[in-house]
Short mmCIF file of C-alpha atoms in Angstrom, two decimals:
data_model
loop_
_atom_site.label_atom_id
_atom_site.label_comp_id
_atom_site.label_asym_id
_atom_site.label_seq_id
_atom_site.Cartn_x
_atom_site.Cartn_y
_atom_site.Cartn_z
CA MET A 38 21.18 5.93 -11.57
CA THR A 39 18.79 3.94 -13.73
CA LEU A 40 15.83 2.33 -12.00
CA ARG A 41 15.32 -1.34 -12.76
CA ARG A 42 12.27 -2.20 -14.85
CA GLU A 43 10.66 -4.33 -12.15
CA ALA A 44 11.16 -1.65 -9.50
CA PHE A 45 9.72 1.05 -11.75
CA LEU A 46 6.66 -1.06 -12.57
CA ASP A 47 6.23 -2.04 -8.93
CA HIS A 48 6.02 1.64 -7.99
CA VAL A 49 3.52 2.36 -10.77
CA LYS A 50 1.48 -0.74 -9.87
CA GLU A 51 1.35 0.25 -6.20
CA ARG A 52 0.46 3.89 -6.85
CA GLY A 53 -2.10 3.02 -9.50
CA GLU A 54 -3.50 0.17 -7.43
CA TYR A 55 -3.40 -2.05 -10.51
CA ASP A 56 -4.24 -5.72 -10.21
CA THR A 57 -1.48 -6.84 -12.59
CA PRO A 58 1.95 -5.67 -13.75
CA GLU A 59 0.54 -5.62 -17.29
CA GLU A 60 -1.93 -2.88 -16.35
CA ALA A 61 0.90 -0.82 -14.84
CA GLU A 62 3.02 -1.36 -17.93
CA ARG A 63 0.21 -0.31 -20.27
CA ALA A 64 -0.27 2.93 -18.32
CA ALA A 65 3.49 3.58 -18.21
CA ARG A 66 3.90 3.09 -21.95
CA VAL A 67 1.07 5.46 -22.89
CA VAL A 68 1.88 8.18 -20.37
CA LEU A 69 5.62 8.17 -21.14
CA ALA A 70 4.94 8.26 -24.89
CA LEU A 71 2.75 11.33 -24.41
CA LEU A 72 5.24 12.93 -22.01
CA GLY A 73 8.06 12.39 -24.50
CA ALA A 74 6.22 14.57 -27.02
CA HIS A 75 6.41 17.45 -24.53
CA LEU A 76 9.99 17.25 -23.34
CA VAL A 77 12.92 18.16 -25.55
CA GLY A 78 16.68 18.15 -25.64
CA GLU A 79 18.84 17.42 -22.64
CA VAL A 80 15.90 17.29 -20.23
CA ARG A 81 14.26 14.43 -22.14
CA ALA A 82 17.63 12.67 -22.51
CA GLN A 83 18.38 12.98 -18.78
CA LEU A 84 15.01 11.53 -17.80
CA ALA A 85 15.43 8.71 -20.32
CA ALA A 86 18.84 7.88 -18.82
CA ARG A 87 17.16 7.31 -15.45
CA LEU A 88 14.35 5.10 -16.76
CA PRO A 89 14.52 1.39 -17.55
CA GLU A 90 15.71 0.89 -21.14
CA ASP A 91 12.39 -0.07 -22.75
CA PHE A 92 10.62 2.90 -21.13
CA ALA A 93 13.52 5.20 -22.06
CA LEU A 94 13.07 4.21 -25.71
CA ILE A 95 9.36 5.03 -25.50
CA LEU A 96 10.15 8.46 -24.03
CA LEU A 97 12.76 9.13 -26.73
CA ASN A 98 10.42 8.02 -29.56
CA PRO A 99 7.21 9.70 -28.46
CA LEU A 100 3.76 10.00 -29.90
CA GLN A 101 3.60 13.12 -32.04
CA SER A 102 1.90 16.23 -30.73
CA ALA A 103 1.20 19.31 -32.82
CA GLU A 104 1.21 21.52 -29.74
CA PRO A 105 1.82 21.16 -26.02
CA LEU A 106 -1.22 19.69 -24.32
CA SER A 107 -2.67 21.35 -21.26
CA PRO A 108 -2.83 19.01 -18.24
CA GLU A 109 -6.52 18.42 -18.92
CA ARG A 110 -5.90 17.54 -22.56
CA PHE A 111 -2.97 15.31 -21.54
CA VAL A 112 -5.35 13.30 -19.36
CA ARG A 113 -7.94 13.13 -22.16
CA ALA A 114 -5.26 11.96 -24.61
CA THR A 115 -4.21 9.27 -22.13
CA ALA A 116 -7.82 8.12 -21.87
CA ALA A 117 -8.05 7.94 -25.66
CA TRP A 118 -4.96 5.69 -25.90
CA ILE A 119 -5.93 3.25 -23.12
CA GLU A 120 -8.71 0.90 -24.09
CA GLY A 121 -11.70 1.22 -21.77
CA ALA A 122 -10.26 4.21 -19.91
CA THR A 123 -12.29 7.20 -18.79
CA GLU A 124 -10.95 10.63 -17.89
CA GLN A 125 -11.25 9.61 -14.26
CA THR A 126 -9.23 6.41 -14.65
CA ALA A 127 -6.75 8.19 -16.93
CA THR A 128 -6.16 10.79 -14.21
CA TRP A 129 -5.24 7.90 -11.92
CA ASP A 130 -2.97 6.38 -14.62
CA VAL A 131 -1.20 9.67 -15.26
CA GLY A 132 -0.66 10.29 -11.55
CA ALA A 133 0.74 6.80 -10.94
CA VAL A 134 3.23 7.04 -13.81
CA LEU A 135 4.24 10.68 -13.50
CA SER A 136 4.73 10.55 -9.73
CA THR A 137 7.01 7.54 -10.25
CA ALA A 138 8.85 9.41 -13.01
CA ALA A 139 9.22 12.43 -10.68
CA ASP A 140 10.79 10.22 -8.01
CA THR A 141 13.11 8.74 -10.62
CA ALA A 142 14.05 12.17 -11.99
CA GLY A 143 14.79 13.86 -8.68
CA ASP A 144 13.93 17.43 -7.72
CA ASP A 145 16.40 19.28 -9.97
CA LEU A 146 15.47 17.43 -13.17
CA LEU A 147 11.77 17.60 -12.31
CA GLU A 148 12.07 21.39 -12.01
CA GLN A 149 13.64 21.52 -15.48
CA MET A 150 10.90 19.27 -16.84
CA LEU A 151 8.17 21.48 -15.41
CA LEU A 152 9.74 24.52 -17.11
CA GLN A 153 9.14 22.79 -20.48
CA LEU A 154 5.54 21.88 -19.71
CA PRO A 155 2.39 24.02 -19.62
CA ALA A 156 1.24 25.28 -16.23
CA GLY A 157 -0.50 22.71 -14.07
CA TYR A 158 1.69 19.67 -14.75
CA ASP A 159 3.14 19.93 -11.25
CA LEU A 160 -0.17 18.52 -10.02
CA LEU A 161 -0.02 15.62 -12.48
CA PHE A 162 3.43 14.76 -11.12
CA GLY A 163 2.05 14.92 -7.59
CA ARG A 164 4.38 17.81 -6.76
CA PRO A 165 2.30 20.99 -6.34
CA GLN A 166 4.48 24.06 -6.74
CA PRO A 167 3.96 27.17 -4.62
CA THR A 168 2.26 29.97 -6.53
#
């Protein structure tokens, strides 16, 4: 089931403690564009099908990445794309968006997503995996 745009942004806004929906949307756009560069094939398509249409298009037309980014580099890249962001605020942005995406994806799809990502992304999604 696809989550409505307003509901998705409300979740991101609440988790990120943003003052405005525009701040939540900016974070969602950047984080999903970076995430889209790391997911491929059916996994990316399945997540896109569960996102609101405009965010699905961002995920399906991602920023280009020459190699998979470690979780730390993913946060730094997020900070670089959000005007005025620091690594600390970008960590907050990433957590707000990816935890909402994890809820939207569900456990089975999230597990498939984590298999495509470098180790440590489970923490960015707010879903620590047992070691």
